[in-house]
Coordinates of N, CA and C and ligand atoms in Angstrom, one line a residue:
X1 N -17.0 8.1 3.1 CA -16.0 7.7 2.1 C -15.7 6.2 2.2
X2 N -15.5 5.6 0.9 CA -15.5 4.3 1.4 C -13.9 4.1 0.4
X3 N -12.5 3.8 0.7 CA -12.0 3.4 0.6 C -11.3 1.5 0.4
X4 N -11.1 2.0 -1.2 CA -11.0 0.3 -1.9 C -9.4 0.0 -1.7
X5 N -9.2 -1.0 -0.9 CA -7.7 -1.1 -0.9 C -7.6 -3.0 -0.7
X6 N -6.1 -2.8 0.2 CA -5.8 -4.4 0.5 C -4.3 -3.5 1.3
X7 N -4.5 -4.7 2.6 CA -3.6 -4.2 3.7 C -2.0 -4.5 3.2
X8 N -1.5 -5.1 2.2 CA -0.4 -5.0 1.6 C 0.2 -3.8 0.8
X9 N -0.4 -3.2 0.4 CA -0.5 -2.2 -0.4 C 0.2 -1.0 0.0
X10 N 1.7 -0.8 -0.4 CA 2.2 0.4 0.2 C 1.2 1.7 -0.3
X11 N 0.6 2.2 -1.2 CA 0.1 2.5 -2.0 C -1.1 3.0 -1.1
X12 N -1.8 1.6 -0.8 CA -3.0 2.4 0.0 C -2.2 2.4 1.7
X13 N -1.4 1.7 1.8 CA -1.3 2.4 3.3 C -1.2 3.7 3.6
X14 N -0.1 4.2 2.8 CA -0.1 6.2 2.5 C -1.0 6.4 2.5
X15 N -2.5 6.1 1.9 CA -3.9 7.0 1.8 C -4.1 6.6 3.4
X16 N -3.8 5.6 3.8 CA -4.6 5.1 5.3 C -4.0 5.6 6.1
X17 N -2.7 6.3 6.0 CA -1.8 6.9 7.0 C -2.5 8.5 7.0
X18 N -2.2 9.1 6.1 CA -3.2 10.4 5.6 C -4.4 10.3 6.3
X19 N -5.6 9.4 5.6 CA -6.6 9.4 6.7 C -6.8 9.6 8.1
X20 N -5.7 8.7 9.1 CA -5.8 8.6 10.3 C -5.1 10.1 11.0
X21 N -4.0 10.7 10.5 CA -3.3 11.6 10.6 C -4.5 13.4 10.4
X22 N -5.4 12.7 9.1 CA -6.3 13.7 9.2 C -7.2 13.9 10.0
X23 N -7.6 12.7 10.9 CA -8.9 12.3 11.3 C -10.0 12.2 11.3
X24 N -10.0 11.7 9.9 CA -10.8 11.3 8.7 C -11.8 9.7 8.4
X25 N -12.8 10.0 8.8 CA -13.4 8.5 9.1 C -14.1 8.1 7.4
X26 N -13.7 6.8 7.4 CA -14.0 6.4 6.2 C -14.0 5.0 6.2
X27 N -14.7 4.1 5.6 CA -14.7 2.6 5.3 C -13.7 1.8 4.4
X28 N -12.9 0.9 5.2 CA -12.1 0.5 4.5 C -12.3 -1.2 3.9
X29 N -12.7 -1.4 2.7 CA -12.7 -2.1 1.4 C -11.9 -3.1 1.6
X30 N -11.2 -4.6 1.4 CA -10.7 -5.0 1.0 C -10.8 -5.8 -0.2
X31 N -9.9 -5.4 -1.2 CA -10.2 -5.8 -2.2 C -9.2 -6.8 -2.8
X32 N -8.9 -7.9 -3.2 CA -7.7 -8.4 -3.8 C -7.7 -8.2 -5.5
X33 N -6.8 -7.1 -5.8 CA -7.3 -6.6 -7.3 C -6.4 -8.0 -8.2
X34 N -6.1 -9.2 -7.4 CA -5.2 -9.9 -8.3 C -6.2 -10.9 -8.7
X35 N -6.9 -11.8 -7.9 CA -8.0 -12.8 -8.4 C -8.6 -12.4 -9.5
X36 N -9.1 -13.4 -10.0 CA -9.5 -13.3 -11.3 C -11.0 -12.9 -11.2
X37 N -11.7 -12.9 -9.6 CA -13.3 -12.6 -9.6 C -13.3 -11.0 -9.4
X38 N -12.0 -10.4 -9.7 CA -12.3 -8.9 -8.6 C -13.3 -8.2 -9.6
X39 N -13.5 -7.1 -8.6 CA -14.7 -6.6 -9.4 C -13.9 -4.9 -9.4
X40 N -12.4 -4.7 -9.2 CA -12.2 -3.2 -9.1 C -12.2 -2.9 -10.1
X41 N -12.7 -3.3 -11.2 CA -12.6 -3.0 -12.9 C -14.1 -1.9 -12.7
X42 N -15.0 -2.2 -12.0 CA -15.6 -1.3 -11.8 C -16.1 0.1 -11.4
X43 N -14.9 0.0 -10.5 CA -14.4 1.5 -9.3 C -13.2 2.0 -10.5
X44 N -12.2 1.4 -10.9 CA -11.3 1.9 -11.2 C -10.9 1.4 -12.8
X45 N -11.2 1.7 -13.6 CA -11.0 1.1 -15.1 C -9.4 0.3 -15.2
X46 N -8.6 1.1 -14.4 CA -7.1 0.8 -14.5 C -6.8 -0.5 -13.4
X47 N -8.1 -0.9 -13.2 CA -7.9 -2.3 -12.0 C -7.0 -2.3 -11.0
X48 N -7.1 -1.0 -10.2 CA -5.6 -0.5 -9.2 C -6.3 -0.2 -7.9
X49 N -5.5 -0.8 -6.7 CA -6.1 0.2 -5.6 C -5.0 1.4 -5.4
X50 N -5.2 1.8 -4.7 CA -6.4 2.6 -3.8 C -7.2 3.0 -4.9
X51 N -8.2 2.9 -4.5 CA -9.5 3.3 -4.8 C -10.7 4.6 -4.1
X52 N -10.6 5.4 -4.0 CA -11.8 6.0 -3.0 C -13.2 6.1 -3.5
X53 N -14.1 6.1 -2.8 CA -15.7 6.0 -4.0 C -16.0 7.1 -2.8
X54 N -16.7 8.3 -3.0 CA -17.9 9.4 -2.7 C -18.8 9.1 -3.0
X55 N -19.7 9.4 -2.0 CA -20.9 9.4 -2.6 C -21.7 10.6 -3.4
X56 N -22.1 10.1 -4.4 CA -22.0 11.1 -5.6 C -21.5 11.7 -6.2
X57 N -20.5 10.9 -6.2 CA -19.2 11.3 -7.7 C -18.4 10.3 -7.8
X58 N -17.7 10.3 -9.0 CA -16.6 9.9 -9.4 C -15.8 8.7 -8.5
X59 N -15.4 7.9 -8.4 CA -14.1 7.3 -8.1 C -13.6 7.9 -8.0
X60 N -12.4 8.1 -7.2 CA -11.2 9.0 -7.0 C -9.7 8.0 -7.2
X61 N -8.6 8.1 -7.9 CA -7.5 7.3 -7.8 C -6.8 8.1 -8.4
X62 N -5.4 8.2 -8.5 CA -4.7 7.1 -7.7 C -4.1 7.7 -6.5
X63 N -3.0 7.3 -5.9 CA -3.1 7.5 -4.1 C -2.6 9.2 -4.1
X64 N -2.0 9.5 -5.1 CA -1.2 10.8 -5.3 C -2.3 12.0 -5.2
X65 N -3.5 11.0 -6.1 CA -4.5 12.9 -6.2 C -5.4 11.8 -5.3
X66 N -5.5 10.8 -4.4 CA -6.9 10.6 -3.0 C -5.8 11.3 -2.5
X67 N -4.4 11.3 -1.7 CA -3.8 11.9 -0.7 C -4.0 13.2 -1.0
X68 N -3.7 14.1 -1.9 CA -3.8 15.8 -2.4 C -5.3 16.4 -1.4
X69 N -6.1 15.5 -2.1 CA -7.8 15.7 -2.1 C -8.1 15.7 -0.6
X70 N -7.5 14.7 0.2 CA -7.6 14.2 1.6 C -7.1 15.7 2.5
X71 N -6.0 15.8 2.0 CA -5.5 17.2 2.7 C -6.4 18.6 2.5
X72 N -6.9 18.5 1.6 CA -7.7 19.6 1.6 C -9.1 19.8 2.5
X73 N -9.2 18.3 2.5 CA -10.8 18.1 3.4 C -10.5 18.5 5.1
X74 N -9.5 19.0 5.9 CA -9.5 19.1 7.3 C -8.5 20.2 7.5
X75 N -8.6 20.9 8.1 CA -7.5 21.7 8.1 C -6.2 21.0 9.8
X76 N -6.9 20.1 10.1 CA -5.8 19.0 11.1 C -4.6 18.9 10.4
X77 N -3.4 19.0 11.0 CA -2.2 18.7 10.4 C -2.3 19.0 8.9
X78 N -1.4 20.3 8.0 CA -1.6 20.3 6.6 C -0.5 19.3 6.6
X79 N -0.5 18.6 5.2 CA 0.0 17.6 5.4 C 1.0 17.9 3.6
X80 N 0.6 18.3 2.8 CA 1.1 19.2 2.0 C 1.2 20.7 1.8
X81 N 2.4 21.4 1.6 CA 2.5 22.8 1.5 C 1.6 23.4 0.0
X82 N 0.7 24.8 0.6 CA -0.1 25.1 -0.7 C 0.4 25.4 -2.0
X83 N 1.4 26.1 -1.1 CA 2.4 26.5 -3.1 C 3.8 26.3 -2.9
X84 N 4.2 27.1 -4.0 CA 6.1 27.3 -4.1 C 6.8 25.5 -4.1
X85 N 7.8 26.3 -3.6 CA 9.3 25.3 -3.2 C 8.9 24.3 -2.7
X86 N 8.2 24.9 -1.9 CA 7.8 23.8 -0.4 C 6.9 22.8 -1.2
X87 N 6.0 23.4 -1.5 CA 4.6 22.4 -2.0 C 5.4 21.0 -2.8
X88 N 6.1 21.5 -4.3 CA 6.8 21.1 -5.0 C 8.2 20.0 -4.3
X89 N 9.0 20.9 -3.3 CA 9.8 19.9 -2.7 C 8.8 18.6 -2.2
X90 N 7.5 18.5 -1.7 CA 7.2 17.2 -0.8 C 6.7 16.9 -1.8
X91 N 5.9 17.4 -3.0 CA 5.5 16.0 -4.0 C 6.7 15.4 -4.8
X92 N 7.9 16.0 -4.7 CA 9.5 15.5 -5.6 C 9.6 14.2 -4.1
X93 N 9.6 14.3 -3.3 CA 9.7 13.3 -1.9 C 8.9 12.2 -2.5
X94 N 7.3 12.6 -2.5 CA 6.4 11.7 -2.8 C 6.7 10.9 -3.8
X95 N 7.3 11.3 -5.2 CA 7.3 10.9 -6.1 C 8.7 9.9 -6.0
X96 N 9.7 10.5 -5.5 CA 11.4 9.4 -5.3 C 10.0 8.1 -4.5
X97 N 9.6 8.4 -3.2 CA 9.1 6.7 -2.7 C 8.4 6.4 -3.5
X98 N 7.4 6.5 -4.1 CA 6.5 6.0 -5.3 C 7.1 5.2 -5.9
X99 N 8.1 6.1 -6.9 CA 9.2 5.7 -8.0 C 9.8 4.5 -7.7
X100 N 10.2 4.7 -6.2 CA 10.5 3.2 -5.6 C 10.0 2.2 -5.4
X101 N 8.4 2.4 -5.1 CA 7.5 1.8 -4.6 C 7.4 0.6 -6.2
X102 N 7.2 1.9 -7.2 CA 6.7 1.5 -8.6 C 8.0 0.4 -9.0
X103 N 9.1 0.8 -8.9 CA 10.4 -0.1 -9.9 C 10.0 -2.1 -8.3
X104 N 9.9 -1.6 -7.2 CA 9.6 -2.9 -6.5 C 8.9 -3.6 -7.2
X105 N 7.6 -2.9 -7.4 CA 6.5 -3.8 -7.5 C 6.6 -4.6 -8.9
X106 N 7.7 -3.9 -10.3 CA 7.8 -4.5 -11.4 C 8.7 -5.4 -10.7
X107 N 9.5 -5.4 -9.9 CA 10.4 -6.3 -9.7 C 9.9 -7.1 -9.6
X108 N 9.1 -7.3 -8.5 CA 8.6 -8.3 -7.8 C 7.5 -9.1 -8.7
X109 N 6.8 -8.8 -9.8 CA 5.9 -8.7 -10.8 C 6.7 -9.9 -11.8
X110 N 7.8 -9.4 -11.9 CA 8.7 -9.7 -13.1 C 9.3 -11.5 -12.5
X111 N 9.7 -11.3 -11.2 CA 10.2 -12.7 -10.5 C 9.0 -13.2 -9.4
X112 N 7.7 -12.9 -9.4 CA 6.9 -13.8 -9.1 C 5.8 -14.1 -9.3
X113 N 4.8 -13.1 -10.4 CA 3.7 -13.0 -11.4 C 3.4 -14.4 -11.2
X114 N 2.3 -15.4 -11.2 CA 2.4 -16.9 -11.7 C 1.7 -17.1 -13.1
X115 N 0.7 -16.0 -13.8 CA 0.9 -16.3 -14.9 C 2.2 -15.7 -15.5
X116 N 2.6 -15.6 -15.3 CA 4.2 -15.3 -16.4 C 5.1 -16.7 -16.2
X117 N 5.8 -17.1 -17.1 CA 6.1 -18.7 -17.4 C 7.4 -18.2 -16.8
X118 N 8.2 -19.1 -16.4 CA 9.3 -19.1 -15.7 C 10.7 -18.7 -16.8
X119 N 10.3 -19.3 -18.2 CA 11.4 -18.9 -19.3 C 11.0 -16.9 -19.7
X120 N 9.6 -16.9 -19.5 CA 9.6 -15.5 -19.5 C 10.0 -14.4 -18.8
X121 N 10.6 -14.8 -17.4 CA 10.8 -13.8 -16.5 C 12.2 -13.5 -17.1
X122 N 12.6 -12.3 -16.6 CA 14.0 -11.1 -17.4 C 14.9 -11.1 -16.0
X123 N 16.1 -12.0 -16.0 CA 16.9 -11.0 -15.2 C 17.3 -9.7 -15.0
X124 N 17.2 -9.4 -16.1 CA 18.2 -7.8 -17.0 C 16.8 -7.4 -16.3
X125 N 15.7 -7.4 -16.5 CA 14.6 -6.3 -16.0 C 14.7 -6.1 -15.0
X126 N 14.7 -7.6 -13.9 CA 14.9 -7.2 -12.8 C 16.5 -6.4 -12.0
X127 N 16.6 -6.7 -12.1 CA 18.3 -5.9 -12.3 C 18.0 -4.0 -12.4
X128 N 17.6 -4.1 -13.4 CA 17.4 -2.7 -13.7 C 16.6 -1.8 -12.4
X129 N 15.3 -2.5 -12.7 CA 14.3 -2.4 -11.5 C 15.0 -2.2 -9.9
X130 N 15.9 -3.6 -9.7 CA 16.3 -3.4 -8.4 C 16.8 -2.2 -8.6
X131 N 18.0 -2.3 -9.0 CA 18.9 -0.7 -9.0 C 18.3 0.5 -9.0
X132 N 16.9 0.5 -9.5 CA 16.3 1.9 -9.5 C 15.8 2.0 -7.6
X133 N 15.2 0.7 -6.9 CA 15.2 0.5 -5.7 C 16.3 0.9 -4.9
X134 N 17.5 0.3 -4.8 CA 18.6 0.5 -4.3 C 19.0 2.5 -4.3
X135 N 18.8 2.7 -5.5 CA 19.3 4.2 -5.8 C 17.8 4.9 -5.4
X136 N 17.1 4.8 -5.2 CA 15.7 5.2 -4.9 C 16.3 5.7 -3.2
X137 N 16.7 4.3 -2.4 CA 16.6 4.5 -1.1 C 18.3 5.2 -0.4
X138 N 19.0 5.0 -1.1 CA 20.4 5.7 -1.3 C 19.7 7.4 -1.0
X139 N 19.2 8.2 -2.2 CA 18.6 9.3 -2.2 C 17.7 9.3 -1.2
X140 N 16.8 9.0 -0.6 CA 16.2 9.5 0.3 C 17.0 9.9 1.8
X141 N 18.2 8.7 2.0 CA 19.0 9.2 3.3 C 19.5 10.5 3.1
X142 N 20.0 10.5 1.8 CA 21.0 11.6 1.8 C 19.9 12.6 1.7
X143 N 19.1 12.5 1.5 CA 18.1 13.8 1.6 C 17.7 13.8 2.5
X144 N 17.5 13.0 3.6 CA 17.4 13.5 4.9 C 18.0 13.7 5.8
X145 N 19.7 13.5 5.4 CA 20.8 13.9 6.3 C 20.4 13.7 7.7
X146 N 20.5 14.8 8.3 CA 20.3 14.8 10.0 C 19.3 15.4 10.5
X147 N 18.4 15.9 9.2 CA 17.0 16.7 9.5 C 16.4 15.3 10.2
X148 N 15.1 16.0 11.5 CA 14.4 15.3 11.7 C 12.8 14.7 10.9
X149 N 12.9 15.5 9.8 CA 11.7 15.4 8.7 C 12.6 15.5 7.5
X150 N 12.1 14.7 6.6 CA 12.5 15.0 5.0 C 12.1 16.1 4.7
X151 N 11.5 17.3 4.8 CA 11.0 18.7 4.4 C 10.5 19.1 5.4
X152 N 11.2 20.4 5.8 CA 10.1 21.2 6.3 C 10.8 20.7 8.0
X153 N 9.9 21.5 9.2 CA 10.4 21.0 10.6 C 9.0 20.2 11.1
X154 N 8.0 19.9 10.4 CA 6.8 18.7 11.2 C 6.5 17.4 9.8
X155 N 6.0 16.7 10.4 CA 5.7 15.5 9.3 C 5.1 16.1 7.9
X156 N 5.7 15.5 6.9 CA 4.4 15.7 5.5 C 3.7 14.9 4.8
X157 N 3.7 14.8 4.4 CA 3.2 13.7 3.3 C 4.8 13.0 2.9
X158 N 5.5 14.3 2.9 CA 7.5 13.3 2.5 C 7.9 12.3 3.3
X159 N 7.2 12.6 4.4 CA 7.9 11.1 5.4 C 6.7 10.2 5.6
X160 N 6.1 10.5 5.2 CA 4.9 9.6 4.9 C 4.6 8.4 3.9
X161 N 5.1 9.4 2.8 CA 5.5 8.3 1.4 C 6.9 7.5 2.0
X162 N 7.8 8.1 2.4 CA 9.0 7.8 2.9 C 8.5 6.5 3.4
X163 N 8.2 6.8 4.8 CA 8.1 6.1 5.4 C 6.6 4.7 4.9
X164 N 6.1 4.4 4.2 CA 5.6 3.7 3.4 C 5.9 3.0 2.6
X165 N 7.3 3.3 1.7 CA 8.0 3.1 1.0 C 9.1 2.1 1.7
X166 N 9.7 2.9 2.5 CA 10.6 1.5 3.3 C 10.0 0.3 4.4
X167 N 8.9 0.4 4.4 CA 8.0 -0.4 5.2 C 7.8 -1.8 4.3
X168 N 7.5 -0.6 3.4 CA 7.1 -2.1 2.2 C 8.4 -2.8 1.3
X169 N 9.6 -1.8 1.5 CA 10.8 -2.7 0.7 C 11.1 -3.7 1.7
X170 N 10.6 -3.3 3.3 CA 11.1 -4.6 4.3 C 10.1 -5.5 4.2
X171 N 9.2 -5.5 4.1 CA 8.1 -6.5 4.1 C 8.3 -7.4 3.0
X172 N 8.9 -7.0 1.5 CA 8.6 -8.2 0.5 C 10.2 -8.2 0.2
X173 N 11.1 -7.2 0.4 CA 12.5 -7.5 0.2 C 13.3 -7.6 1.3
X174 N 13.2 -8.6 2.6 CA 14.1 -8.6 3.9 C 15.3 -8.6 3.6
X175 N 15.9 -9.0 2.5 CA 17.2 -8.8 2.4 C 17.7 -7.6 2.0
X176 N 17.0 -7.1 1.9 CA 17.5 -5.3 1.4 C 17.9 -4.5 2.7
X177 N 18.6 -4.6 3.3 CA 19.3 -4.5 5.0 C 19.3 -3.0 4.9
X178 N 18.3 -1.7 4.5 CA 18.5 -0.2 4.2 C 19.0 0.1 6.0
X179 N 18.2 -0.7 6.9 CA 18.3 0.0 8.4 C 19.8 -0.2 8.5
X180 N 20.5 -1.1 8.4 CA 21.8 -1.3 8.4 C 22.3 0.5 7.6
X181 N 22.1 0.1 6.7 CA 23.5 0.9 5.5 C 22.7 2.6 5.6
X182 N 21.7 2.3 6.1 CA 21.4 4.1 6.3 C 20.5 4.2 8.0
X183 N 21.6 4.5 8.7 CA 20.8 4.9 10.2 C 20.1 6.3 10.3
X184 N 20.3 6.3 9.4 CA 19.2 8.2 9.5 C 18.0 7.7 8.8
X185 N 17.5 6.3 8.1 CA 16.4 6.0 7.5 C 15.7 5.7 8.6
X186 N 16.4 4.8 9.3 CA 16.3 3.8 10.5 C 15.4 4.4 11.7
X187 N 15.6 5.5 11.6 CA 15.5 6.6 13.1 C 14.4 7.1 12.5
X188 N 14.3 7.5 11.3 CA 13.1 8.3 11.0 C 11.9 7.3 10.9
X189 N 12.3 6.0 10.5 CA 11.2 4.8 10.3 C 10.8 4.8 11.8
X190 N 11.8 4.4 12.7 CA 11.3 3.8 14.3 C 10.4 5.1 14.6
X191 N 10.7 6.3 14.4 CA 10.0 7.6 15.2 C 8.2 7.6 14.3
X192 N 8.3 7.5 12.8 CA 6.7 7.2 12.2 C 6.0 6.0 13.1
X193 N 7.0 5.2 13.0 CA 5.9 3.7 14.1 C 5.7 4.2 15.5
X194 N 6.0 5.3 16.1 CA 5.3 5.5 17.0 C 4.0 6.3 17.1
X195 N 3.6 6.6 15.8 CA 2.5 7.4 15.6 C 1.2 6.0 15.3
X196 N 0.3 6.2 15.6 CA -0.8 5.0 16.0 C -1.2 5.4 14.1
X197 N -1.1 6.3 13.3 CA -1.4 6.3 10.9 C -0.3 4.7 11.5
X198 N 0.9 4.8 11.4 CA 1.5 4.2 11.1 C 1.8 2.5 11.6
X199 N 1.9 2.5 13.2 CA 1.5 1.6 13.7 C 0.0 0.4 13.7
X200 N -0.6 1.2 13.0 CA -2.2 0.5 12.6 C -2.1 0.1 11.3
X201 N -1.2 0.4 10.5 CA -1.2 -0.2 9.2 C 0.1 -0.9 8.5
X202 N 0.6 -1.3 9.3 CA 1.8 -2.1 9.2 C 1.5 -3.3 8.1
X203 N 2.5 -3.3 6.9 CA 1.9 -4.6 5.8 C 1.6 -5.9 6.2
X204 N 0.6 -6.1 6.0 CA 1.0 -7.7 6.1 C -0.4 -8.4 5.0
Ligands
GSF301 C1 -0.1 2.7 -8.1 C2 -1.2 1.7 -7.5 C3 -0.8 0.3 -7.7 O1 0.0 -0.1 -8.5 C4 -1.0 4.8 -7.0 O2 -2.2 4.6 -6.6 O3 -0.2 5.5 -6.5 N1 0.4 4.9 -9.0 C5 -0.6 4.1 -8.3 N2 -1.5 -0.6 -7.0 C6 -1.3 -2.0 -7.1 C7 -1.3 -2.7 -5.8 S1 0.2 -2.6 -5.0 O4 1.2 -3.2 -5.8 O5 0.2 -1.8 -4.0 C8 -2.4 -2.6 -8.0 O6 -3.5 -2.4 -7.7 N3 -2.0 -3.4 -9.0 C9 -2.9 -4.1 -9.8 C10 -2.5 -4.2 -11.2 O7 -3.2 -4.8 -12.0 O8 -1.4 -3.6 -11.6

C-alpha cells in the first residue's frame, strides 16, 4: 500500500497512527498538494491527502473510509466497534475532531491562503470558524470527563482522531492554551504520545 500524504497533515497523521497501531506496512508518499506542480489531481480528483493507492484498484480517500478499511485488514487492536452504539459513538468522536480539524483548516485558509488578497480575507469567517474550534474542543473534555478513553475502556479510533486533532490545533494555533483550560485533554494527549503511532508522527 502506498500511502499519499504530507507530515503536517492532521488528516493523514490519523491514517499513520491507524497504520502503526495496526501493524500495517505501507509506503509513505510525500506529497505537497499546495504547489502548483502537484500531481494529486491524479490519485485523488478532489486534490486532498490522504490518499491510499492499492494495487489494483481504486484510490482510496478520504481518511474516514482509508481509516474504516484499515481496521478491517488486521484483526490487531479493533480499532472501531462492528455495530450498534458503540460503532456509531466512535465515528460521532471521529467526526467532533474532524469537524474541528475541518473549521481550523478554513481558518487558517481564510487568514493565510497567499493567493487570497489581503482585502479578501473575512474576519466574520474567521470568527465563526474559530468558535466552531473552540466549541469543538470544549466538547471533547466534557466527553471525556474522567474516563481514561473517550469510548469504551481501550484506545479507538475516538482518541485517535482526538488525539490528532489537538496535536494539530497546537502545532498551527500555540495560542489556543486547550492543555491549560482542559487537564483531562492534557492527560489523555501526554498518555497517546507515549505510544511509538503517535510519537512517530508528531506535525511538523
Ligand atoms: C480532509 C482532507 C484534507 O482537507 C479527510 O481526508 O478526512 N475530509 C478529508 N486534506 C488537506 C490537507 S490538510 O489540511 O490536512 C488537503 O489535502 N487540502 C488540499 C485542498 O486543496 O483543500
Amino acid at each position: 500500500m502506498k500511502l499519499i500524504g504530507s507530515a503536517a497533515s492532521p488528516y493523514v497523521r490519523k491514517v499513520r497512527v491507524v497504520m502503526a497501531e495496526k501493524r500495517l506496512d505501507y509506503q509513505f508518499v510525500q506529497e505537497n498538494v499546495w504547489a502548483d506542480d502537484t500531481t494529486i489531481g491524479h490519485s485523488n480528483p478532489l486534490g486532498k491527502v490522504p490518499c491510499l493507492i492499492m494495487e489494483g484498484s481504486e484510490a482510496m480517500f478520504d481518511s474516514r473510509v482509508i481509516v474504516e478499511y484499515l481496521d478491517t485488514l488486521s484483526p490487531v487492536g479493533k480499532l472501531i466497534p462492528s455495530q450498534g452504539r458503540e460503532r456509531a459513538e466512535v465515528k460521532t468522536w471521529e467526526a467532533l475532531a474532524d469537524g474541528v480539524l475541518d473549521a481550523g483548516v478554513l481558518w487558517r485558509l481564510e487568514a493565510t491562503w497567499p493567493k487570497r488578497a489581503d482585502g479578501e480575507r473575512s474576519q466574520a469567517w474567521i470568527e465563526r470558524q474559530r468558535a466552531k474550534v473552540l466549541a469543538g474542543i470544549a466538547a471533547m473534555s466534557k466527553g471525556l470527563g474522567d474516563k481514561p478513553f473517550c469510548s469504551g475502556i481501550h484506545l479507538s479510533l475516538s482518541d485517535i482522531a482526538v488525539g490528532c486533532a489537538l496535536g494539530w490545533v497546537s502545532f498551527r494555533f500555540p495560542e489556543i492554551d486547550w492543555r491549560a483550560e482542559f487537564p483531562n485533554l492534557d492527560r489523555l494527549h501526554e498518555k497517546l504520545l507515549q505510544r511509538p503511532s503517535f510519537a512517530d508522527t508528531q506535525p511538523s
